[in-house]
PDB file of C-alpha atoms and ligand atoms in Angstrom:
ATOM      1  CA  MET E  48     -22.128   9.333  21.475  1.00 94.00           C
ATOM      2  CA  ARG E  49     -20.731   9.669  17.955  1.00 97.00           C
ATOM      3  CA  ILE E  50     -20.029   6.165  16.288  1.00 98.00           C
ATOM      4  CA  ALA E  51     -17.598   6.289  13.248  1.00 98.00           C
ATOM      5  CA  VAL E  52     -17.595   3.146  11.210  1.00 98.00           C
ATOM      6  CA  PHE E  53     -14.350   2.849   9.867  1.00 98.00           C
ATOM      7  CA  ASN E  54     -11.769   0.541   8.117  1.00 97.00           C
ATOM      8  CA  GLN E  55      -8.857   1.246   5.691  1.00 95.00           C
ATOM      9  CA  LYS E  56      -9.787  -2.117   4.226  1.00 95.00           C
ATOM     10  CA  GLY E  57     -13.085  -1.944   1.595  1.00 96.00           C
ATOM     11  CA  GLY E  58     -16.157  -3.966   1.517  1.00 96.00           C
ATOM     12  CA  VAL E  59     -15.704  -5.075   5.103  1.00 97.00           C
ATOM     13  CA  GLY E  60     -19.743  -4.199   6.250  1.00 98.00           C
ATOM     14  CA  LYS E  61     -19.071  -0.542   7.147  1.00 98.00           C
ATOM     15  CA  THR E  62     -22.028   0.646   5.235  1.00 98.00           C
ATOM     16  CA  THR E  63     -23.905  -2.505   6.194  1.00 98.00           C
ATOM     17  CA  THR E  64     -23.079  -1.700  10.150  1.00 98.00           C
ATOM     18  CA  ALA E  65     -23.743   1.874   9.831  1.00 98.00           C
ATOM     19  CA  LEU E  66     -27.347   1.435   7.965  1.00 98.00           C
ATOM     20  CA  ASN E  67     -28.314  -1.602  10.429  1.00 98.00           C
ATOM     21  CA  LEU E  68     -27.264   0.107  14.045  1.00 98.00           C
ATOM     22  CA  ALA E  69     -28.861   2.852  12.986  1.00 98.00           C
ATOM     23  CA  ALA E  70     -32.233   0.868  12.293  1.00 98.00           C
ATOM     24  CA  ALA E  71     -31.477  -0.905  15.574  1.00 98.00           C
ATOM     25  CA  ILE E  72     -31.229   2.296  17.511  1.00 97.00           C
ATOM     26  CA  VAL E  73     -34.454   3.377  15.879  1.00 97.00           C
ATOM     27  CA  ARG E  74     -36.501   0.136  16.786  1.00 97.00           C
ATOM     28  CA  GLU E  75     -35.316   1.074  20.812  1.00 95.00           C
ATOM     29  CA  GLY E  76     -36.916   4.516  20.176  1.00 94.00           C
ATOM     30  CA  GLY E  77     -34.319   6.597  19.515  1.00 94.00           C
ATOM     31  CA  THR E  78     -33.587   8.949  15.892  1.00 94.00           C
ATOM     32  CA  PRO E  79     -29.901   8.732  14.522  1.00 96.00           C
ATOM     33  CA  LEU E  80     -28.133  10.914  12.872  1.00 97.00           C
ATOM     34  CA  VAL E  81     -26.126   8.818  10.195  1.00 98.00           C
ATOM     35  CA  LEU E  82     -23.672  10.722   7.735  1.00 98.00           C
ATOM     36  CA  ASP E  83     -22.962   9.296   4.575  1.00 98.00           C
ATOM     37  CA  LEU E  84     -18.972  10.366   4.679  1.00 98.00           C
ATOM     38  CA  ASP E  85     -18.342   8.494   1.318  1.00 98.00           C
ATOM     39  CA  PRO E  86     -17.708   9.715  -1.697  1.00 97.00           C
ATOM     40  CA  GLN E  87     -18.728   5.908  -3.104  1.00 97.00           C
ATOM     41  CA  CYS E  88     -22.362   7.344  -1.487  1.00 98.00           C
ATOM     42  CA  HIS E  89     -23.136   3.608  -0.897  1.00 98.00           C
ATOM     43  CA  LEU E  90     -25.255   4.750   1.861  1.00 98.00           C
ATOM     44  CA  SER E  91     -27.185   7.658   0.144  1.00 98.00           C
ATOM     45  CA  GLY E  92     -28.027   4.781  -2.791  1.00 97.00           C
ATOM     46  CA  ILE E  93     -29.659   2.913  -0.003  1.00 98.00           C
ATOM     47  CA  HIS E  94     -31.871   5.538   0.803  1.00 97.00           C
ATOM     48  CA  GLY E  95     -32.399   5.897  -2.792  1.00 95.00           C
ATOM     49  CA  ASN E  96     -31.645   9.742  -2.705  1.00 84.00           C
ATOM     50  CA  VAL E  97     -28.279  11.151  -3.512  1.00 92.00           C
ATOM     51  CA  PRO E  98     -28.719  14.678  -3.953  1.00 95.00           C
ATOM     52  CA  LYS E  99     -28.293  15.958  -7.530  1.00 96.00           C
ATOM     53  CA  ASP E 100     -26.832  19.408  -6.260  1.00 97.00           C
ATOM     54  CA  SER E 101     -23.703  18.491  -4.071  1.00 97.00           C
ATOM     55  CA  GLY E 102     -24.582  21.307  -1.857  1.00 97.00           C
ATOM     56  CA  HIS E 103     -27.408  19.717  -0.259  1.00 97.00           C
ATOM     57  CA  SER E 104     -24.831  17.127   0.716  1.00 98.00           C
ATOM     58  CA  LEU E 105     -22.137  16.951   3.124  1.00 98.00           C
ATOM     59  CA  PHE E 106     -20.210  18.325   0.659  1.00 97.00           C
ATOM     60  CA  GLY E 107     -22.468  21.746   1.233  1.00 97.00           C
ATOM     61  CA  PHE E 108     -20.901  21.491   5.168  1.00 97.00           C
ATOM     62  CA  TYR E 109     -17.305  21.354   3.815  1.00 96.00           C
ATOM     63  CA  GLN E 110     -17.949  23.780   1.000  1.00 93.00           C
ATOM     64  CA  SER E 111     -20.269  26.468   1.996  1.00 89.00           C
ATOM     65  CA  SER E 112     -20.594  25.786   5.806  1.00 90.00           C
ATOM     66  CA  ARG E 113     -24.091  24.465   5.887  1.00 95.00           C
ATOM     67  CA  GLY E 114     -25.137  23.620   8.801  1.00 97.00           C
ATOM     68  CA  LEU E 115     -25.484  19.238   9.210  1.00 97.00           C
ATOM     69  CA  ASP E 116     -28.859  19.846  10.757  1.00 96.00           C
ATOM     70  CA  GLU E 117     -29.961  21.819   7.652  1.00 96.00           C
ATOM     71  CA  LEU E 118     -28.573  18.976   5.260  1.00 98.00           C
ATOM     72  CA  ALA E 119     -30.215  16.248   7.209  1.00 97.00           C
ATOM     73  CA  VAL E 120     -33.381  14.313   5.261  1.00 97.00           C
ATOM     74  CA  PRO E 121     -35.511  11.863   7.059  1.00 97.00           C
ATOM     75  CA  TRP E 122     -35.314   8.283   6.488  1.00 97.00           C
ATOM     76  CA  GLU E 123     -38.074   5.994   7.734  1.00 96.00           C
ATOM     77  CA  GLY E 124     -36.669   3.279  10.188  1.00 96.00           C
ATOM     78  CA  ILE E 125     -32.984   5.043   9.963  1.00 97.00           C
ATOM     79  CA  GLY E 126     -33.344   8.330  11.567  1.00 96.00           C
ATOM     80  CA  ARG E 127     -31.829  11.324   9.905  1.00 97.00           C
ATOM     81  CA  LEU E 128     -29.271  11.114   6.980  1.00 98.00           C
ATOM     82  CA  VAL E 129     -27.068  13.721   5.712  1.00 98.00           C
ATOM     83  CA  PRO E 130     -25.784  12.616   2.223  1.00 98.00           C
ATOM     84  CA  SER E 131     -23.244  12.445   0.280  1.00 98.00           C
ATOM     85  CA  HIS E 132     -22.052  13.332  -2.965  1.00 97.00           C
ATOM     86  CA  GLN E 133     -19.369  12.344  -5.404  1.00 97.00           C
ATOM     87  CA  GLN E 134     -17.408  15.770  -5.077  1.00 96.00           C
ATOM     88  CA  LEU E 135     -16.705  14.981  -1.341  1.00 96.00           C
ATOM     89  CA  ILE E 136     -13.786  13.168  -3.324  1.00 95.00           C
ATOM     90  CA  LYS E 137     -12.339  16.816  -3.731  1.00 94.00           C
ATOM     91  CA  ILE E 138     -12.085  17.567  -0.133  1.00 92.00           C
ATOM     92  CA  ASP E 139      -8.473  16.221   0.056  1.00 87.00           C
ATOM     93  CA  ALA E 140      -7.429  18.648  -2.722  1.00 86.00           C
ATOM     94  CA  THR E 141      -9.522  21.423  -1.540  1.00 86.00           C
ATOM     95  CA  PHE E 142      -9.177  21.804   2.139  1.00 83.00           C
ATOM     96  CA  GLY E 143      -5.337  19.785   2.860  1.00 75.00           C
ATOM     97  CA  LYS E 144      -4.799  18.637   6.508  1.00 65.00           C
ATOM     98  CA  GLY E 145      -4.742  21.632   8.632  1.00 72.00           C
ATOM     99  CA  PRO E 146      -6.026  21.383  11.967  1.00 75.00           C
ATOM    100  CA  ALA E 147      -9.047  23.681  11.351  1.00 82.00           C
ATOM    101  CA  ILE E 148     -10.066  21.080   8.746  1.00 88.00           C
ATOM    102  CA  LEU E 149      -9.319  17.972  10.567  1.00 90.00           C
ATOM    103  CA  ASN E 150     -12.085  19.397  13.724  1.00 92.00           C
ATOM    104  CA  ARG E 151     -14.413  20.537  11.366  1.00 95.00           C
ATOM    105  CA  LEU E 152     -16.866  17.571  11.847  1.00 97.00           C
ATOM    106  CA  ARG E 153     -16.639  17.827  15.161  1.00 96.00           C
ATOM    107  CA  VAL E 154     -17.378  21.514  15.398  1.00 95.00           C
ATOM    108  CA  GLY E 155     -20.414  20.363  13.003  1.00 96.00           C
ATOM    109  CA  LEU E 156     -21.566  17.694  15.235  1.00 96.00           C
ATOM    110  CA  ASP E 157     -21.222  19.805  18.473  1.00 94.00           C
ATOM    111  CA  ALA E 158     -23.551  22.473  16.635  1.00 94.00           C
ATOM    112  CA  VAL E 159     -26.087  19.702  16.018  1.00 94.00           C
ATOM    113  CA  ASP E 160     -25.801  18.552  19.079  1.00 91.00           C
ATOM    114  CA  ALA E 161     -25.963  22.165  21.108  1.00 90.00           C
ATOM    115  CA  ALA E 162     -29.237  22.941  18.911  1.00 88.00           C
ATOM    116  CA  VAL E 163     -31.082  19.611  20.672  1.00 84.00           C
ATOM    117  CA  PRO E 164     -33.305  20.780  23.844  1.00 76.00           C
ATOM    118  CA  GLY E 165     -31.517  19.825  27.261  1.00 69.00           C
ATOM    119  CA  ASN E 166     -28.412  19.579  25.176  1.00 60.00           C
ATOM    120  CA  ALA E 167     -28.805  15.600  25.359  1.00 65.00           C
ATOM    121  CA  ALA E 168     -26.426  14.211  22.537  1.00 67.00           C
ATOM    122  CA  GLN E 169     -28.450  11.901  20.079  1.00 82.00           C
ATOM    123  CA  ALA E 170     -26.741   8.624  18.699  1.00 95.00           C
ATOM    124  CA  THR E 171     -24.747   9.816  15.660  1.00 97.00           C
ATOM    125  CA  LEU E 172     -23.258   7.529  13.630  1.00 98.00           C
ATOM    126  CA  ILE E 173     -20.713   8.031  10.662  1.00 98.00           C
ATOM    127  CA  ASP E 174     -20.161   5.636   7.391  1.00 98.00           C
ATOM    128  CA  CYS E 175     -16.331   6.163   6.227  1.00 98.00           C
ATOM    129  CA  CYS E 176     -14.457   5.718   3.107  1.00 97.00           C
ATOM    130  CA  PRO E 177     -11.881   2.955   2.695  1.00 97.00           C
ATOM    131  CA  TYR E 178      -9.296   5.026   2.843  1.00 94.00           C
ATOM    132  CA  LEU E 179      -7.417   7.342   5.201  1.00 92.00           C
ATOM    133  CA  GLY E 180      -7.855  11.172   3.835  1.00 92.00           C
ATOM    134  CA  VAL E 181      -9.603  14.538   5.196  1.00 94.00           C
ATOM    135  CA  LEU E 182     -12.661  12.631   5.583  1.00 96.00           C
ATOM    136  CA  ALA E 183     -12.234   9.575   7.477  1.00 96.00           C
ATOM    137  CA  LEU E 184      -9.718  11.770   9.711  1.00 94.00           C
ATOM    138  CA  ASN E 185     -12.606  14.031  10.365  1.00 96.00           C
ATOM    139  CA  ALA E 186     -14.452  10.944  11.635  1.00 97.00           C
ATOM    140  CA  VAL E 187     -11.625  10.211  13.683  1.00 96.00           C
ATOM    141  CA  PHE E 188     -11.287  13.377  14.982  1.00 95.00           C
ATOM    142  CA  ALA E 189     -15.251  13.802  15.752  1.00 96.00           C
ATOM    143  CA  CYS E 190     -16.047  10.344  17.441  1.00 97.00           C
ATOM    144  CA  ASP E 191     -16.396   9.006  20.780  1.00 96.00           C
ATOM    145  CA  VAL E 192     -15.740   5.284  19.658  1.00 97.00           C
ATOM    146  CA  LEU E 193     -14.646   4.196  16.523  1.00 98.00           C
ATOM    147  CA  LEU E 194     -15.985   1.053  15.205  1.00 98.00           C
ATOM    148  CA  ILE E 195     -13.834  -1.261  12.936  1.00 97.00           C
ATOM    149  CA  PRO E 196     -15.644  -4.258  11.050  1.00 98.00           C
ATOM    150  CA  ILE E 197     -13.301  -6.997  10.246  1.00 97.00           C
ATOM    151  CA  SER E 198     -14.717  -9.174   7.993  1.00 96.00           C
ATOM    152  CA  THR E 199     -14.104 -13.093   8.426  1.00 93.00           C
ATOM    153  CA  ASP E 200     -10.909 -13.622   6.440  1.00 91.00           C
ATOM    154  CA  TYR E 201      -7.230 -13.574   6.653  1.00 88.00           C
ATOM    155  CA  LEU E 202      -6.531 -10.484   4.853  1.00 92.00           C
ATOM    156  CA  SER E 203      -8.591  -8.734   7.500  1.00 92.00           C
ATOM    157  CA  LEU E 204      -6.304  -9.283  10.221  1.00 93.00           C
ATOM    158  CA  GLN E 205      -3.740  -7.518   8.285  1.00 94.00           C
ATOM    159  CA  ALA E 206      -6.281  -4.673   8.051  1.00 94.00           C
ATOM    160  CA  ALA E 207      -6.723  -4.784  11.849  1.00 95.00           C
ATOM    161  CA  GLU E 208      -2.827  -4.152  12.226  1.00 95.00           C
ATOM    162  CA  GLN E 209      -2.932  -1.404   9.837  1.00 94.00           C
ATOM    163  CA  MET E 210      -6.104   0.482  11.582  1.00 94.00           C
ATOM    164  CA  THR E 211      -3.912  -0.162  14.625  1.00 95.00           C
ATOM    165  CA  ARG E 212      -1.093   1.283  13.329  1.00 95.00           C
ATOM    166  CA  THR E 213      -3.102   4.317  11.930  1.00 94.00           C
ATOM    167  CA  LEU E 214      -4.433   4.799  15.284  1.00 95.00           C
ATOM    168  CA  SER E 215      -1.019   5.378  17.188  1.00 96.00           C
ATOM    169  CA  ILE E 216       0.322   7.664  15.107  1.00 94.00           C
ATOM    170  CA  LEU E 217      -2.943   9.627  15.250  1.00 92.00           C
ATOM    171  CA  GLU E 218      -3.022   9.640  19.056  1.00 94.00           C
ATOM    172  CA  PRO E 219       0.099  12.187  19.574  1.00 93.00           C
ATOM    173  CA  VAL E 220      -2.141  14.521  17.613  1.00 89.00           C
ATOM    174  CA  LEU E 221      -5.351  13.950  19.053  1.00 90.00           C
ATOM    175  CA  LYS E 222      -3.752  13.862  22.515  1.00 92.00           C
ATOM    176  CA  ARG E 223      -6.011  11.102  23.595  1.00 93.00           C
ATOM    177  CA  ARG E 224      -6.459   7.372  22.820  1.00 94.00           C
ATOM    178  CA  VAL E 225      -8.934   6.658  20.403  1.00 95.00           C
ATOM    179  CA  GLU E 226     -11.714   4.182  21.930  1.00 97.00           C
ATOM    180  CA  ARG E 227     -12.037   1.387  19.750  1.00 97.00           C
ATOM    181  CA  ARG E 228     -13.988  -1.503  19.200  1.00 98.00           C
ATOM    182  CA  TYR E 229     -13.286  -4.351  16.524  1.00 97.00           C
ATOM    183  CA  LEU E 230     -16.539  -6.029  14.814  1.00 98.00           C
ATOM    184  CA  LEU E 231     -16.123  -9.195  13.209  1.00 98.00           C
ATOM    185  CA  THR E 232     -18.524  -9.666  10.075  1.00 98.00           C
ATOM    186  CA  ARG E 233     -19.350 -11.994   7.686  1.00 97.00           C
ATOM    187  CA  TYR E 234     -18.755 -14.836  10.335  1.00 97.00           C
ATOM    188  CA  ASP E 235     -19.843 -18.070   8.684  1.00 97.00           C
ATOM    189  CA  SER E 236     -19.520 -20.842  11.654  1.00 94.00           C
ATOM    190  CA  ARG E 237     -19.010 -23.680   8.606  1.00 95.00           C
ATOM    191  CA  ARG E 238     -15.507 -22.506   7.924  1.00 95.00           C
ATOM    192  CA  ARG E 239     -12.333 -23.202   9.946  1.00 95.00           C
ATOM    193  CA  MET E 240     -11.207 -19.611   8.798  1.00 94.00           C
ATOM    194  CA  SER E 241     -14.067 -17.942  10.780  1.00 95.00           C
ATOM    195  CA  GLY E 242     -12.689 -19.448  13.890  1.00 95.00           C
ATOM    196  CA  ASP E 243      -9.322 -18.671  13.439  1.00 95.00           C
ATOM    197  CA  VAL E 244      -9.470 -15.250  12.694  1.00 96.00           C
ATOM    198  CA  GLN E 245     -11.901 -14.846  15.862  1.00 97.00           C
ATOM    199  CA  ASN E 246      -9.205 -16.349  17.786  1.00 97.00           C
ATOM    200  CA  ARG E 247      -6.421 -14.254  16.284  1.00 96.00           C
ATOM    201  CA  LEU E 248      -7.986 -10.911  16.646  1.00 96.00           C
ATOM    202  CA  ARG E 249      -9.315 -11.722  20.371  1.00 97.00           C
ATOM    203  CA  SER E 250      -5.772 -12.942  20.977  1.00 97.00           C
ATOM    204  CA  SER E 251      -4.602  -9.666  19.918  1.00 96.00           C
ATOM    205  CA  TYR E 252      -6.992  -7.004  21.079  1.00 97.00           C
ATOM    206  CA  GLY E 253      -8.611  -8.555  23.614  1.00 97.00           C
ATOM    207  CA  ASP E 254     -11.250  -6.615  25.278  1.00 97.00           C
ATOM    208  CA  GLU E 255     -11.647  -4.515  21.951  1.00 97.00           C
ATOM    209  CA  VAL E 256     -13.268  -6.777  20.238  1.00 98.00           C
ATOM    210  CA  CYS E 257     -17.132  -6.824  20.100  1.00 98.00           C
ATOM    211  CA  GLU E 258     -18.476 -10.038  21.881  1.00 98.00           C
ATOM    212  CA  THR E 259     -21.039  -9.701  18.970  1.00 98.00           C
ATOM    213  CA  VAL E 260     -20.192 -11.507  15.729  1.00 98.00           C
ATOM    214  CA  ILE E 261     -22.118 -10.458  12.607  1.00 98.00           C
ATOM    215  CA  SER E 262     -22.698 -13.749  10.825  1.00 98.00           C
ATOM    216  CA  GLU E 263     -22.687 -13.864   7.112  1.00 98.00           C
ATOM    217  CA  ASN E 264     -26.182 -13.847   6.243  1.00 98.00           C
ATOM    218  CA  VAL E 265     -28.347 -13.567   3.159  1.00 98.00           C
ATOM    219  CA  ALA E 266     -31.227 -11.234   4.336  1.00 98.00           C
ATOM    220  CA  VAL E 267     -28.136  -8.652   5.640  1.00 98.00           C
ATOM    221  CA  ALA E 268     -26.714  -9.103   1.928  1.00 98.00           C
ATOM    222  CA  GLU E 269     -30.065  -8.585   0.230  1.00 98.00           C
ATOM    223  CA  SER E 270     -31.848  -5.806   2.037  1.00 98.00           C
ATOM    224  CA  PRO E 271     -29.969  -2.544   0.452  1.00 97.00           C
ATOM    225  CA  SER E 272     -30.871  -4.013  -3.033  1.00 96.00           C
ATOM    226  CA  ARG E 273     -34.635  -3.291  -1.583  1.00 96.00           C
ATOM    227  CA  ASN E 274     -33.320  -0.084  -0.237  1.00 96.00           C
ATOM    228  CA  ARG E 275     -33.946  -1.567   3.432  1.00 97.00           C
ATOM    229  CA  ASP E 276     -32.534  -2.386   6.690  1.00 98.00           C
ATOM    230  CA  VAL E 277     -32.532  -5.957   7.668  1.00 98.00           C
ATOM    231  CA  PHE E 278     -35.062  -5.337  10.379  1.00 98.00           C
ATOM    232  CA  SER E 279     -37.700  -4.386   7.544  1.00 97.00           C
ATOM    233  CA  HIS E 280     -36.544  -6.810   5.517  1.00 98.00           C
ATOM    234  CA  ASN E 281     -36.565  -9.874   7.337  1.00 98.00           C
ATOM    235  CA  PRO E 282     -36.935  -9.387  11.588  1.00 98.00           C
ATOM    236  CA  THR E 283     -36.410 -12.707  12.222  1.00 98.00           C
ATOM    237  CA  SER E 284     -32.970 -13.260   9.973  1.00 98.00           C
ATOM    238  CA  ARG E 285     -30.180 -13.917  11.894  1.00 98.00           C
ATOM    239  CA  GLY E 286     -28.588 -10.768  10.906  1.00 98.00           C
ATOM    240  CA  ALA E 287     -31.190  -8.731  12.474  1.00 98.00           C
ATOM    241  CA  GLN E 288     -30.701 -10.975  15.529  1.00 98.00           C
ATOM    242  CA  ASP E 289     -26.811 -10.042  15.437  1.00 98.00           C
ATOM    243  CA  TYR E 290     -27.268  -6.394  14.777  1.00 98.00           C
ATOM    244  CA  ALA E 291     -29.969  -6.221  17.645  1.00 98.00           C
ATOM    245  CA  ALA E 292     -27.156  -7.631  19.987  1.00 98.00           C
ATOM    246  CA  LEU E 293     -24.730  -5.629  18.435  1.00 98.00           C
ATOM    247  CA  TYR E 294     -27.110  -2.433  19.721  1.00 98.00           C
ATOM    248  CA  HIS E 295     -27.743  -3.918  23.198  1.00 98.00           C
ATOM    249  CA  GLU E 296     -23.505  -4.320  23.645  1.00 98.00           C
ATOM    250  CA  LEU E 297     -22.890  -0.686  22.495  1.00 98.00           C
ATOM    251  CA  LYS E 298     -25.978   0.362  24.859  1.00 97.00           C
ATOM    252  CA  GLN E 299     -24.283  -1.598  28.015  1.00 97.00           C
ATOM    253  CA  LEU E 300     -20.703   0.110  27.066  1.00 96.00           C
ATOM    254  CA  ARG E 301     -22.559   3.477  27.216  1.00 95.00           C
ATOM    255  CA  PHE E 302     -21.452   4.093  23.778  1.00 95.00           C
ATOM    256  CA  LEU E 303     -25.216   4.426  22.564  1.00 94.00           C
TER     257      LEU E 303
HETATM  258  N1  ATP I 522     -23.398 -10.132   6.771  1.00 84.91           N
HETATM  259  C1  ATP I 522     -23.081 -10.388   6.024  1.00 84.91           C
HETATM  260  N2  ATP I 522     -23.654 -10.985   5.774  1.00 84.91           N
HETATM  261  C2  ATP I 522     -24.120 -11.065   3.725  1.00 84.91           C
HETATM  262  N3  ATP I 522     -23.345 -10.111   3.248  1.00 84.91           N
HETATM  263  C3  ATP I 522     -22.747  -9.205   3.707  1.00 84.91           C
HETATM  264  C4  ATP I 522     -22.476  -9.090   5.008  1.00 84.91           C
HETATM  265  N4  ATP I 522     -22.259  -7.820   5.586  1.00 84.91           N
HETATM  266  C5  ATP I 522     -21.834  -7.167   4.139  1.00 84.91           C
HETATM  267  N5  ATP I 522     -22.064  -7.686   3.348  1.00 84.91           N
HETATM  268  C6  ATP I 522     -22.037  -7.407   2.014  1.00 84.91           C
HETATM  269  O1  ATP I 522     -20.566  -7.601   1.729  1.00 84.91           O
HETATM  270  C7  ATP I 522     -20.374  -6.341   0.949  1.00 84.91           C
HETATM  271  C8  ATP I 522     -19.557  -4.932   1.209  1.00 84.91           C
HETATM  272  O2  ATP I 522     -20.183  -4.666   2.513  1.00 84.91           O
HETATM  273  P1  ATP I 522     -20.410  -3.130   2.753  1.00 84.91           P
HETATM  274  O3  ATP I 522     -20.748  -2.442   1.406  1.00 84.91           O
HETATM  275  O4  ATP I 522     -20.908  -2.508   4.162  1.00 84.91           O
HETATM  276  O5  ATP I 522     -18.561  -2.919   3.301  1.00 84.91           O
HETATM  277  P2  ATP I 522     -18.251  -1.526   3.158  1.00 84.91           P
HETATM  278  O6  ATP I 522     -17.129  -1.601   4.056  1.00 84.91           O
HETATM  279  O7  ATP I 522     -18.801  -0.302   3.575  1.00 84.91           O
HETATM  280  O8  ATP I 522     -17.729  -1.416   1.723  1.00 84.91           O
HETATM  281  P3  ATP I 522     -16.434   0.182   1.378  1.00 84.91           P
HETATM  282  O9  ATP I 522     -15.097  -0.445   1.556  1.00 84.91           O
HETATM  283  O10 ATP I 522     -16.526  -0.087  -0.571  1.00 84.91           O
HETATM  284  O11 ATP I 522     -17.311   1.408   1.502  1.00 84.91           O
HETATM  285  C9  ATP I 522     -22.170  -5.782   0.301  1.00 84.91           C
HETATM  286  O12 ATP I 522     -22.497  -6.547  -0.761  1.00 84.91           O
HETATM  287  C10 ATP I 522     -22.897  -6.526   1.352  1.00 84.91           C
HETATM  288  O13 ATP I 522     -24.177  -6.838   1.078  1.00 84.91           O
HETATM  289 MG1   MG I 523     -19.361   1.487   2.545  1.00 84.91          MG
END
């Protein structure tokens, strides 16, 4: 299954979630393919290897039709990464928004899945940029489910409404409802605001809000600076427990 981690709001925990969910999958025996579809290259930076040559990144996939399998690099504890490059910022201007480009990533991922023996689709995670352009649209068109991190503050509730409006505009083009789950991140039980935001999100979106809540956690915040996921940084931390719980919830929902 393909999970795109997307919210048009910045800094809500998209990259953190892609990183730690990938690590949770590896700990359960999987080898996810992780795409860094953000020209900010945050995930590739945590890997410690943003390619110098843009052709070795997702830019090479869009610009020169290089295969995603060919571009993927191993990442111990995370699976395989198709890295980003700053040049990805040019994709909007270069390719516009025709139907062929919107489906480009889906077609590329279909080719990856087709090459797996027995055609068994592997878990794919897509870390998106915080704006709706060709790249994020590619992720929405390619994914089976959109995971929408909502950091626990009031502005994030507006961002959730914005995401819902965006998806309702896209659905007639896609000719299907976009399956989605909202994920509360940076939850701090000591703050009344966290409880308020959670209640309002659950009353607006019901079952589409993950039961799992990701707590504000030092190990989660620290681990990227050590080029690590939260499990290898501190396996007993609250953050590791939360991301393991998210894995099991998504597994039960058959998104993994
Ligand atoms: N559960 C958490 N506990 C503590 N810090 C967190 C948690 N989740 C995310 N952070 C921190 O919040 C900041 C933003 O997180 P992250 O980079 O994952 O957001 P993002 O949505 O990917 O941002 P962008 O929109 O810029 O891509 C980072 O410094 C990250 O370490
Ligand atoms: Mg990010």
